Coordinates of C-alpha atoms in Angstrom, one line a residue:
Chain A
X224 CA 17.7 -35.7 44.2
X225 CA 15.0 -34.6 47.2
X226 CA 12.0 -33.1 46.5
X227 CA 10.2 -31.0 48.9
X228 CA 7.5 -28.3 49.8
X229 CA 7.0 -27.0 52.7
X230 CA 3.6 -25.2 53.6
X231 CA 3.0 -24.1 50.2
X232 CA 0.0 -21.9 49.5
X233 CA -1.3 -20.9 46.0
X234 CA -4.4 -18.3 45.5
X235 CA -5.8 -17.0 42.6
X236 CA -7.9 -13.9 43.4
X237 CA -9.9 -15.0 46.4
X238 CA -9.7 -18.9 45.6
X239 CA -7.3 -20.9 47.2
X240 CA -5.9 -23.8 44.9
X241 CA -3.4 -25.0 47.5
X242 CA -3.5 -24.6 51.4
X243 CA -0.3 -25.4 53.4
X244 CA 0.6 -28.3 51.3
X245 CA 3.6 -30.1 52.5
X246 CA 5.3 -33.0 50.4
X247 CA 8.6 -34.9 50.7
X248 CA 9.9 -37.0 47.7
X249 CA 13.0 -38.9 48.9
X250 CA 16.1 -39.4 46.3
X251 CA 15.1 -41.9 43.6
X252 CA 11.7 -42.5 45.1
X253 CA 8.2 -42.5 43.0
X254 CA 5.6 -40.2 44.6
X255 CA 2.1 -40.5 43.2
X256 CA -0.3 -37.2 43.6
X257 CA -3.9 -38.6 43.6
X258 CA -7.0 -36.3 44.2
X259 CA -10.1 -35.8 42.2
X260 CA -10.4 -33.0 39.5
X261 CA -9.7 -29.5 41.4
X262 CA -8.1 -31.1 44.3
X263 CA -4.7 -29.2 43.5
X264 CA -2.4 -31.7 41.8
X265 CA -1.8 -30.0 38.9
X266 CA -1.0 -27.0 40.8
X267 CA 1.2 -28.5 43.3
X268 CA 3.4 -29.6 40.0
X269 CA 3.4 -26.8 38.3
X270 CA 4.5 -24.9 41.6
X271 CA 7.3 -27.9 42.1
X272 CA 8.2 -27.1 38.9
X273 CA 8.7 -23.6 39.1
X274 CA 6.4 -22.4 36.5
X275 CA 4.0 -21.2 39.2
X276 CA 5.3 -18.8 42.4
X277 CA 4.0 -20.2 45.7
X278 CA 1.9 -17.3 47.4
X279 CA 3.3 -19.2 50.8
X280 CA 5.6 -21.5 52.0
X281 CA 8.8 -23.0 49.8
X282 CA 9.9 -25.5 47.2
X283 CA 13.3 -27.1 48.2
X284 CA 15.8 -28.9 45.9
X285 CA 17.6 -31.2 48.2
X286 CA 18.5 -28.5 51.1
X287 CA 18.2 -25.7 48.6
X288 CA 15.2 -23.3 48.0
X289 CA 14.8 -23.4 44.4
X290 CA 14.2 -19.9 43.8
X291 CA 17.9 -19.5 44.9
X292 CA 19.3 -22.0 42.1
X293 CA 20.1 -20.8 38.5
X294 CA 17.1 -21.6 36.3
X295 CA 19.8 -23.5 33.9
X296 CA 21.2 -25.5 36.7
X297 CA 17.7 -26.4 37.7
X298 CA 16.8 -27.5 34.2
X299 CA 19.7 -29.7 34.1
X300 CA 18.5 -32.0 37.2
X301 CA 14.3 -31.5 36.8
X302 CA 12.8 -32.2 34.0
X303 CA 8.8 -31.7 33.8
X304 CA 6.2 -32.7 31.5
X305 CA 2.9 -30.8 31.6
X306 CA -0.5 -31.7 31.3
X307 CA -1.2 -29.2 28.2
X308 CA 2.0 -30.1 26.1
X309 CA 1.0 -27.7 23.1
X310 CA -0.2 -29.6 19.8
X311 CA 0.1 -27.1 17.0
X312 CA 3.8 -26.7 17.1
X313 CA 5.0 -27.0 13.5
X314 CA 8.1 -29.0 14.3
X315 CA 9.4 -32.4 13.8
X316 CA 9.2 -35.1 16.7
X317 CA 13.3 -34.9 16.2
X318 CA 13.1 -31.2 17.1
X319 CA 11.1 -31.8 19.8
X320 CA 13.3 -34.1 21.1
X321 CA 16.3 -31.6 20.8
X322 CA 14.8 -29.0 23.1
X323 CA 15.7 -31.8 25.8
X324 CA 19.5 -31.2 25.1
X325 CA 19.4 -27.4 25.3
X326 CA 20.1 -27.2 28.9
X327 CA 23.5 -29.4 28.5
X328 CA 24.6 -27.4 25.3
X329 CA 26.3 -24.0 25.9
X330 CA 24.0 -21.4 24.3
X331 CA 26.0 -20.8 21.1
X332 CA 26.9 -24.4 20.6
X333 CA 25.5 -25.9 17.2
X334 CA 23.6 -29.5 17.8
X335 CA 26.5 -32.2 17.6
X336 CA 26.6 -36.0 16.6
X337 CA 25.9 -36.7 20.3
X338 CA 22.4 -34.9 20.4
X339 CA 21.6 -36.5 17.5
X340 CA 22.6 -40.1 18.6
X341 CA 21.1 -39.5 21.7
X342 CA 17.6 -38.6 19.9
X343 CA 17.5 -41.5 18.0
X344 CA 18.3 -43.8 21.0
X345 CA 15.6 -42.0 23.3
X346 CA 13.3 -42.8 20.2
X347 CA 14.5 -46.4 20.3
X348 CA 13.4 -46.3 24.3
X349 CA 10.1 -45.1 23.4
X350 CA 9.2 -47.6 21.1
X351 CA 9.4 -44.6 18.4
X352 CA 12.3 -46.2 16.2
X353 CA 12.8 -43.8 13.1
X354 CA 10.1 -41.5 14.0
X355 CA 12.8 -38.3 13.6
X356 CA 10.8 -36.5 11.0
X357 CA 7.5 -37.3 11.6
X358 CA 5.4 -33.9 12.3
X359 CA 4.7 -33.3 16.3
X360 CA 1.1 -31.7 15.2
X361 CA 0.6 -35.0 13.1
X362 CA 0.7 -37.3 16.2
X363 CA -1.6 -39.0 18.4
X364 CA -2.3 -38.0 22.0
X365 CA -0.4 -41.2 23.3
X366 CA 2.5 -40.8 20.6
X367 CA 2.7 -37.1 21.8
X368 CA 2.7 -37.8 25.3
X369 CA 5.6 -40.5 24.7
X370 CA 7.8 -38.3 22.8
X371 CA 7.2 -35.6 25.7
X372 CA 8.3 -38.3 28.2
X373 CA 11.2 -39.0 26.1
X374 CA 12.0 -35.4 25.8
X375 CA 12.2 -34.9 29.6
X376 CA 14.5 -38.0 29.9
X377 CA 16.9 -36.1 27.5
X378 CA 17.5 -34.0 29.9
X379 CA 19.3 -36.3 31.9
X380 CA 17.4 -35.4 34.9
X381 CA 17.5 -36.7 38.9
X382 CA 13.9 -35.3 39.0
X383 CA 10.8 -36.3 37.0
X384 CA 7.5 -34.1 37.4
X385 CA 4.8 -35.6 35.7
X386 CA 1.4 -34.3 35.2
X387 CA -1.0 -37.5 34.6
X388 CA 1.6 -39.0 32.0
X389 CA -0.4 -42.0 31.7
X390 CA -3.1 -39.6 30.1
X391 CA -3.8 -41.0 26.4
X392 CA -1.4 -44.2 26.6
X393 CA -2.9 -47.3 26.0
X394 CA -2.9 -50.2 28.5
X395 CA 0.3 -51.4 27.4
X396 CA 2.3 -48.5 27.8
X397 CA 0.7 -47.4 31.0
X398 CA 2.3 -50.3 32.5
X399 CA 5.6 -49.8 30.9
X400 CA 5.7 -46.5 31.9
X401 CA 5.2 -46.9 35.3
X402 CA 7.2 -49.7 35.7
X403 CA 10.5 -47.9 34.0
X404 CA 9.7 -45.1 36.2
X405 CA 9.8 -46.9 39.2
X406 CA 12.8 -48.7 38.4
X407 CA 15.1 -45.5 37.2
X408 CA 17.0 -43.9 39.7
X409 CA 15.3 -40.9 39.5
X410 CA 12.8 -38.7 41.9
X411 CA 9.6 -39.2 40.5
X412 CA 6.8 -37.1 41.4
X413 CA 3.2 -37.8 39.0
X414 CA -0.2 -36.8 39.2
X415 CA -2.3 -39.9 38.4
X416 CA -5.6 -40.7 38.2
X417 CA -5.4 -44.3 38.1
X418 CA -5.6 -45.7 41.6
X419 CA -4.9 -49.4 40.9
X420 CA -1.7 -48.8 39.2
X421 CA -0.5 -46.0 41.7
X422 CA -1.2 -48.5 44.3
X423 CA 0.7 -50.6 42.3
X424 CA 4.0 -48.8 41.5
X425 CA 4.6 -45.9 44.2
X426 CA 6.6 -45.9 46.7
X427 CA 4.4 -43.0 48.4
X428 CA 1.1 -41.5 47.9
X429 CA 0.1 -38.0 48.6
X430 CA -3.9 -37.3 48.3
X431 CA -5.1 -34.3 47.8
X432 CA -8.9 -33.0 48.0
X433 CA -9.9 -29.4 47.8
X434 CA -6.2 -27.8 47.7
X435 CA -5.1 -30.0 51.0
X436 CA -3.4 -32.9 52.0
X437 CA -5.8 -35.6 53.2
X438 CA -3.1 -38.2 54.0
X439 CA 0.5 -39.2 52.7
X440 CA 2.7 -42.1 53.3
X441 CA 2.7 -45.6 51.7
X442 CA -0.2 -47.0 49.3
X443 CA -1.3 -49.3 52.2
X444 CA -1.7 -46.4 54.8
X445 CA -3.0 -43.9 52.6
X446 CA -5.1 -45.9 49.8
X447 CA -7.9 -47.3 52.2
X448 CA -11.4 -48.1 51.2
X449 CA -12.4 -45.3 53.7
X450 CA -10.4 -42.6 52.3
X451 CA -11.3 -43.8 49.1
X452 CA -14.9 -43.8 49.8
X453 CA -14.6 -40.3 51.1
X454 CA -12.1 -38.6 48.9
X455 CA -13.4 -39.7 45.3
X456 CA -16.6 -41.0 46.0
X457 CA -16.3 -44.6 45.0
X458 CA -16.8 -48.0 46.5
X459 CA -13.3 -50.1 46.1
X460 CA -11.7 -53.3 47.2
X461 CA -8.2 -52.6 48.6
X462 CA -6.2 -55.8 48.1
X463 CA -2.5 -55.9 50.1
X464 CA 0.2 -56.3 48.1
X465 CA 4.1 -57.0 48.7
X466 CA 6.1 -53.8 50.3
X467 CA 3.4 -51.5 51.2
X468 CA 1.9 -51.7 47.8
X469 CA -1.7 -52.3 47.4
X470 CA -4.2 -53.7 44.1
X471 CA -7.3 -51.9 44.0
X472 CA -10.9 -52.9 42.2
X473 CA -13.0 -50.2 42.1
X474 CA -16.8 -51.6 42.0
X475 CA -19.4 -48.7 42.3
X476 CA -20.5 -45.2 43.3
X477 CA -20.3 -45.2 47.3
X478 CA -23.7 -45.1 49.2
Chain B
X157 CA 19.0 -33.1 6.8
X158 CA 21.3 -32.9 4.0
X159 CA 19.3 -31.1 2.0
X160 CA 17.9 -28.7 4.4
X161 CA 22.2 -28.1 5.1
X162 CA 22.9 -27.2 1.3
X163 CA 20.4 -24.3 1.7
X164 CA 22.7 -21.7 3.2
X165 CA 25.7 -22.0 0.6
X166 CA 22.9 -22.3 -2.6
X167 CA 21.2 -19.1 -0.9
X168 CA 24.3 -17.3 -0.4
X169 CA 25.2 -18.0 -4.0
X170 CA 21.9 -16.5 -5.1
X171 CA 22.4 -13.3 -3.2
X172 CA 25.8 -12.7 -4.6
X173 CA 24.4 -13.3 -8.0
X174 CA 21.3 -11.3 -7.5
X175 CA 23.4 -8.6 -6.2
X176 CA 25.9 -8.5 -9.3
X177 CA 22.7 -8.8 -11.9
X178 CA 20.6 -6.7 -10.5
X179 CA 23.3 -3.6 -10.2
X180 CA 23.5 -4.3 -14.2
X181 CA 19.9 -4.0 -14.8
X182 CA 18.2 -0.3 -15.2
X183 CA 17.6 2.7 -17.4
X184 CA 20.9 3.1 -18.2
X185 CA 22.6 0.8 -20.2
X186 CA 25.3 -1.0 -18.4
X187 CA 26.7 -4.3 -18.9
X188 CA 28.4 -6.7 -16.4
X189 CA 31.9 -5.9 -17.9
X190 CA 31.1 -2.0 -16.7
X191 CA 29.8 -3.1 -13.3
X192 CA 33.0 -5.3 -12.4
X193 CA 35.6 -2.1 -13.7
X194 CA 33.6 0.2 -11.5
X195 CA 33.9 -2.5 -8.5
X196 CA 37.6 -2.8 -9.2
X197 CA 38.2 1.0 -10.0
X198 CA 36.6 2.1 -6.7
X199 CA 38.5 -1.1 -4.7
X200 CA 41.5 0.9 -5.3
X201 CA 42.7 -1.9 -8.6
X202 CA 44.6 -0.5 -11.5
X203 CA 41.7 -0.4 -13.9
X204 CA 40.4 2.4 -15.7
X205 CA 37.1 3.5 -14.4
X206 CA 33.8 4.5 -16.5
X207 CA 33.2 8.1 -17.3
X208 CA 31.7 10.0 -14.1
X209 CA 28.4 10.2 -14.6
X210 CA 28.1 5.9 -15.6
X211 CA 30.3 5.5 -12.7
X212 CA 28.0 7.5 -10.6
X213 CA 25.1 6.0 -11.6
X214 CA 26.9 2.4 -10.8
X215 CA 28.5 3.4 -7.7
X216 CA 26.5 5.9 -6.4
X217 CA 23.0 5.3 -7.2
X218 CA 22.4 1.4 -8.1
X219 CA 24.6 -0.3 -6.0
X220 CA 23.7 1.3 -2.3
X221 CA 20.2 0.6 -3.6
X222 CA 20.7 -3.0 -4.1
X223 CA 22.6 -3.7 -1.0
X224 CA 20.2 -1.5 1.0
X225 CA 17.2 -3.8 -0.4
X226 CA 19.4 -7.2 0.5
X227 CA 20.0 -5.6 4.2
X228 CA 16.4 -4.5 4.5
X229 CA 15.0 -8.0 3.3
X230 CA 16.9 -9.8 5.4
X231 CA 16.4 -7.9 8.2
X232 CA 12.7 -7.7 8.1
X233 CA 12.4 -11.9 6.8
X234 CA 14.7 -12.8 10.6
X235 CA 12.1 -9.7 12.4
X236 CA 9.1 -11.7 10.9
X237 CA 10.9 -15.5 12.0
X238 CA 11.5 -14.1 15.7
X239 CA 8.5 -12.6 16.4
X240 CA 6.3 -15.6 15.1
X241 CA 8.4 -17.6 17.5
X242 CA 8.2 -15.7 20.1
X243 CA 4.3 -15.0 20.2
X244 CA 3.6 -18.4 18.5
X245 CA 1.5 -16.4 16.1
X246 CA 1.9 -17.4 12.4
X247 CA 0.4 -14.1 11.3
X248 CA 3.2 -11.9 13.3
X249 CA 5.3 -9.6 11.2
X250 CA 7.7 -7.1 12.0
X251 CA 5.7 -4.4 12.0
X252 CA 3.5 -6.1 14.6
X253 CA 4.3 -4.1 17.5
X254 CA 3.0 -0.8 15.9
X255 CA 6.6 0.2 14.4
X256 CA 5.8 0.7 11.0
X257 CA 2.8 2.9 11.9
X258 CA 4.8 5.2 14.7
X259 CA 7.5 5.5 11.7
X260 CA 5.3 6.5 9.3
X261 CA 3.9 9.3 11.8
X262 CA 7.4 10.8 12.7
X263 CA 8.7 10.6 9.0
X264 CA 5.1 12.3 7.8
X265 CA 5.5 14.9 10.9
X266 CA 9.0 15.6 9.6
X267 CA 7.8 15.9 6.3
X268 CA 4.7 18.1 6.8
X269 CA 5.8 20.1 9.5
X270 CA 9.2 20.9 8.0
X271 CA 11.4 19.9 11.0
X272 CA 15.3 19.5 9.3
X273 CA 15.7 18.6 6.0
X274 CA 16.4 15.9 3.7
X275 CA 16.5 12.4 3.8
X276 CA 18.6 12.2 7.1
X277 CA 16.0 13.9 9.0
X278 CA 12.8 12.0 7.7
X279 CA 14.9 9.0 8.6
X280 CA 15.7 9.9 12.1
X281 CA 11.8 11.2 12.1
X282 CA 11.1 7.6 10.9
X283 CA 13.1 6.1 13.9
X284 CA 12.2 8.0 16.5
X285 CA 8.4 7.6 15.6
X286 CA 8.5 3.9 15.7
X287 CA 10.7 3.6 18.7
X288 CA 7.9 6.0 20.7
X289 CA 5.4 3.5 19.3
X290 CA 6.9 0.5 20.8
X291 CA 7.3 2.6 24.1
X292 CA 3.8 3.4 23.7
X293 CA 2.7 -0.3 22.9
X294 CA 4.7 -1.4 26.2
X295 CA 3.1 1.2 28.4
X296 CA -0.6 0.4 26.9
X297 CA 0.4 -3.5 27.5
X298 CA 1.2 -2.7 31.3
X299 CA 3.3 -4.6 33.9
X300 CA 3.0 -7.8 32.1
X301 CA 4.1 -6.8 28.8
X302 CA 6.2 -9.7 27.5
X303 CA 3.2 -11.6 27.4
X304 CA 2.2 -12.6 23.6
X305 CA -1.6 -11.6 24.0
X306 CA -0.9 -8.5 25.8
X307 CA 1.6 -7.1 23.6
X308 CA -0.3 -7.9 20.4
X309 CA -3.4 -6.4 21.7
X310 CA -1.2 -3.5 22.8
X311 CA 0.8 -3.5 18.9
X312 CA -2.8 -3.5 17.4
X313 CA -4.3 -0.4 19.2
X314 CA -1.0 1.6 19.2
X315 CA -0.9 1.2 15.2
X316 CA -4.4 2.6 15.0
X317 CA -3.5 5.0 17.1
X318 CA -0.6 6.1 15.0
X319 CA -2.1 5.7 11.8
X320 CA -5.0 8.3 13.3
X321 CA -2.3 10.7 14.1
X322 CA -0.5 10.3 10.7
X323 CA -4.0 11.2 8.8
X324 CA -4.3 13.9 11.2
X325 CA -1.4 15.5 10.1
X326 CA -1.6 15.0 6.5
X327 CA -5.0 16.3 6.4
X328 CA -4.4 19.0 8.7
X329 CA -1.0 20.4 7.1
X330 CA -0.3 18.8 3.5
X331 CA 0.0 20.1 0.1
X332 CA -0.8 17.5 -2.4
X333 CA 2.7 17.1 -3.2
X334 CA 3.8 16.1 0.4
X335 CA 0.7 13.7 0.3
X336 CA 2.3 12.2 -2.9
X337 CA 5.7 11.6 -1.2
X338 CA 4.4 10.6 2.3
X339 CA 1.9 7.5 0.1
X340 CA 5.2 6.7 -0.9
X341 CA 7.1 6.4 2.2
X342 CA 4.1 4.9 3.5
X343 CA 4.0 2.2 0.9
X344 CA 7.9 1.2 1.1
X345 CA 10.4 2.9 -1.1
X346 CA 14.3 2.2 -1.0
X347 CA 14.5 5.7 -3.4
X348 CA 16.5 7.2 -0.4
X349 CA 19.3 4.9 -0.6
X350 CA 23.0 6.2 0.0
X351 CA 26.5 4.4 1.1
X352 CA 25.5 6.0 4.5
X353 CA 22.2 4.6 4.9
X354 CA 23.6 1.0 3.8
X355 CA 26.6 1.3 6.4
X356 CA 23.9 2.6 9.4
X357 CA 21.4 -0.2 8.1
X358 CA 23.8 -2.7 8.2
X359 CA 25.9 -2.2 11.4
X360 CA 22.4 -1.9 13.7
X361 CA 20.6 -4.7 11.5
X362 CA 23.9 -6.8 11.7
X363 CA 24.0 -6.7 15.8
X364 CA 20.4 -7.3 16.0
X365 CA 20.4 -10.3 13.6
X366 CA 23.4 -11.6 15.5
X367 CA 21.4 -11.0 18.8
X368 CA 18.8 -13.0 17.5
X369 CA 21.0 -16.0 15.9
X370 CA 22.5 -16.3 19.5
X371 CA 19.2 -16.8 21.0
X372 CA 18.1 -19.8 18.5
X373 CA 17.9 -22.3 21.4
X374 CA 15.6 -20.1 23.3
X375 CA 13.5 -19.3 20.1
X376 CA 13.3 -23.2 19.5
X377 CA 11.8 -23.7 23.0
X378 CA 9.5 -20.6 22.7
X379 CA 8.0 -21.7 19.2
X380 CA 6.9 -25.0 21.3
X381 CA 5.8 -23.4 24.2
X382 CA 6.7 -21.0 27.0
X383 CA 5.9 -23.2 29.6
X384 CA 8.3 -25.8 28.2
X385 CA 11.0 -23.2 27.3
X386 CA 10.6 -22.0 31.1
X387 CA 11.6 -25.9 32.3
X388 CA 14.5 -25.7 29.7
X389 CA 15.9 -22.9 32.0
X390 CA 14.8 -19.5 30.2
X391 CA 13.0 -16.9 31.7
X392 CA 10.2 -16.1 30.1
X393 CA 9.7 -12.5 30.8
X394 CA 13.5 -12.0 30.3
X395 CA 13.9 -13.6 26.9
X396 CA 10.9 -11.6 25.5
X397 CA 11.7 -8.5 26.5
X398 CA 15.2 -8.5 25.4
X399 CA 13.8 -10.0 21.8
X400 CA 10.8 -8.0 21.7
X401 CA 13.2 -4.7 22.0
X402 CA 16.0 -6.0 19.7
X403 CA 13.2 -6.4 17.3
X404 CA 11.5 -3.4 17.8
X405 CA 14.8 -1.4 17.3
X406 CA 15.7 -3.1 13.9
X407 CA 12.4 -2.7 12.4
X408 CA 12.6 1.0 13.6
X409 CA 16.0 1.3 11.6
X410 CA 14.7 -0.4 8.6
X411 CA 11.4 1.3 8.1
X412 CA 13.6 4.8 8.5
X413 CA 15.6 3.3 5.9
X414 CA 12.8 2.2 3.4
X415 CA 9.5 2.9 4.8
X416 CA 7.2 0.1 5.8
X417 CA 7.8 -2.8 3.0
X418 CA 5.2 -5.2 3.7
X419 CA 4.9 -8.9 3.0
X420 CA 8.8 -10.0 3.5
X421 CA 8.8 -10.6 7.1
X422 CA 5.6 -12.6 7.0
X423 CA 5.9 -14.9 4.0
X424 CA 9.8 -15.6 3.5
X425 CA 9.8 -17.4 7.3
X426 CA 6.9 -19.4 6.6
X427 CA 8.3 -20.7 2.9
X428 CA 12.0 -20.8 4.2
X429 CA 10.6 -23.0 7.1
X430 CA 9.4 -25.5 4.7
X431 CA 13.0 -25.9 3.3
X432 CA 15.0 -25.7 6.4
X433 CA 13.0 -26.9 9.2
X434 CA 12.0 -24.9 12.3
X435 CA 15.6 -25.0 14.1
X436 CA 16.2 -21.3 14.2
X437 CA 20.1 -21.6 14.2
X438 CA 19.4 -22.6 10.5
X439 CA 16.3 -20.8 9.9
X440 CA 17.2 -17.4 11.0
X441 CA 20.3 -17.0 8.6
X442 CA 18.5 -18.8 5.9
X443 CA 15.4 -16.4 5.9
X444 CA 18.0 -13.2 6.1
X445 CA 19.5 -14.7 2.7
X446 CA 16.0 -15.4 1.1
X447 CA 14.7 -12.2 2.0
X448 CA 17.5 -10.3 0.9
X449 CA 17.6 -12.1 -2.7
X450 CA 13.7 -11.5 -2.7
X451 CA 13.5 -7.5 -1.6
X452 CA 16.7 -7.1 -4.6
X453 CA 14.4 -8.8 -7.3
X454 CA 11.2 -7.0 -6.1
X455 CA 13.2 -3.5 -5.8
X456 CA 14.7 -4.8 -9.1
X457 CA 11.1 -4.8 -10.7
X458 CA 10.1 -1.9 -9.0
X459 CA 12.4 0.7 -10.8
X460 CA 12.4 -1.1 -14.1
X461 CA 9.2 -2.3 -14.9
X462 CA 7.2 1.1 -15.6
X463 CA 10.5 3.0 -15.7
X464 CA 11.2 5.6 -15.7
X465 CA 7.9 6.1 -13.7
X466 CA 8.8 4.1 -10.2
X467 CA 6.7 1.8 -8.2
X468 CA 6.5 1.5 -4.7
X469 CA 8.4 -1.6 -3.7
X470 CA 5.8 -2.4 -1.3
X471 CA 3.4 -3.0 -4.3
X472 CA 5.8 -5.4 -5.7
X473 CA 6.1 -7.5 -2.6
X474 CA 2.6 -7.5 -1.8
X475 CA 1.9 -8.4 -5.7
X476 CA 4.2 -11.3 -5.2
X477 CA 3.5 -11.9 -1.4
X478 CA -0.1 -12.7 -2.0
X479 CA -0.2 -15.4 -4.3
X480 CA 2.7 -17.1 -2.6
X481 CA 0.6 -16.8 0.9
X482 CA -2.0 -18.5 -0.7
X483 CA 0.3 -21.0 -2.3
X484 CA 1.6 -21.8 0.9
X485 CA -2.0 -22.1 2.4
X486 CA -3.0 -24.4 -0.2
X487 CA -0.1 -27.0 0.7
X488 CA 0.2 -26.7 3.8
X489 CA -3.8 -27.5 3.5
X490 CA -3.1 -30.5 1.8
X491 CA -0.3 -31.8 3.8
X492 CA -2.5 -31.8 7.0

């Protein structure tokens, strides 16, 4: 499924959070949203996810405006993990994961054996086998992140929208997650902080600053030593890799 | 998983037993055999019933009272569970939206101002007052009233307003006698139980509980978080508006039947969640059964412990509820 944002504006009072932002994520691509704090990454993801309404412009899923699609139909194809998953919910890990099956079950139908089976398979996949009865509130930040992503995948989405999915994850799981996402036949739009990971795994990068798109394209096009210095204020060595990918070594504050 | 699934049949059996045993308990000395004979006679079976006085005690007084206690207990517990999930507030109870304060104002107005007559007018007044309070809370909360923080604050303010109105009416108009019956109403009581009251509460309560049960997946999602619920295909405004309205009407029906009985709607969901887990498809029916059993026994205690003097059942539920709550808090403190 293709995801596009066309000229999206988002304001709260007099503050402009997004100004005329355009984004195109072709089917199956992995798109990284990069930018410093407050650049509008999370806001853009919330608009793409339908959690916030744009004040101008529109979001298209394939060729259709997402507001024209029934919510449940969208939930069967688009899964979202926000940055602030609740922490205090009094639920087991299995309960949290079963939420991901709701869009696929008639509303009056009970949880079936198939759902339970998928949940344990999802836990295996997340390296959390046998964690069904753990309390959600007792998990660490990284464990919660992995369960939240597993829940999103249980929706069997064509599109995954992820806000800083590697936050809280240890180094091994960061690589594993991004490698999985890049391989999966799913369209991924993820807000990321780690420039090097984004440069290695994303097909496309959208670089944001102060609610505007500064640059968009392949990592090699967008993540240059100049753009990194300008947007993030740090010096970096950018080394070209295969297929428009780059490796980035951050050095110091830019002078 | 199997333990949680056994909860419903066990609780169902406990409820049936509670109804049967509770009807045999009271000032008049009637055994299980007498009660069964009365039930059989009223069911049209060819058995000789009890003499008219005893028959009336079992059939017209105790049975509707026990059944009403069960229905009110079930309704309050379900209301509490739904509102706790919807507002993600563990302190939410059925009276959250100002219903009980409004109902008291309505009932007191009927009692004191002498509008209409008898139990029917009183219940109608209570229902009208409860609904008026909910409407006032919605108005006060404004256009975005379905946001939990707004409706919670508006509910608190509305409850204060209606409590003040109740006091005003009592101080301004009431004789000591009516003040006493007003107090009884405020603390909750099942003395007004009758077959019509049972039928009304059962049908209104049944519809409301079924509606909540049908919304179980939405409640699971909202208990986790409203953003997540939205990305799973639910409209927060619509789901909340519907369920707030359903629980408000249910609470108004229950308060009209029995006054404001505290603690059942707050505590039962917390206790039951420990046994069944937090999935509402199982949690809601389990809460209904547990709430019914609890209130049946609380009311049995209320009408017998100091017989012939009766305690308001709300006093009993508070006396049972506070230690139970303390225990739950202590346990959950240890668990984390």
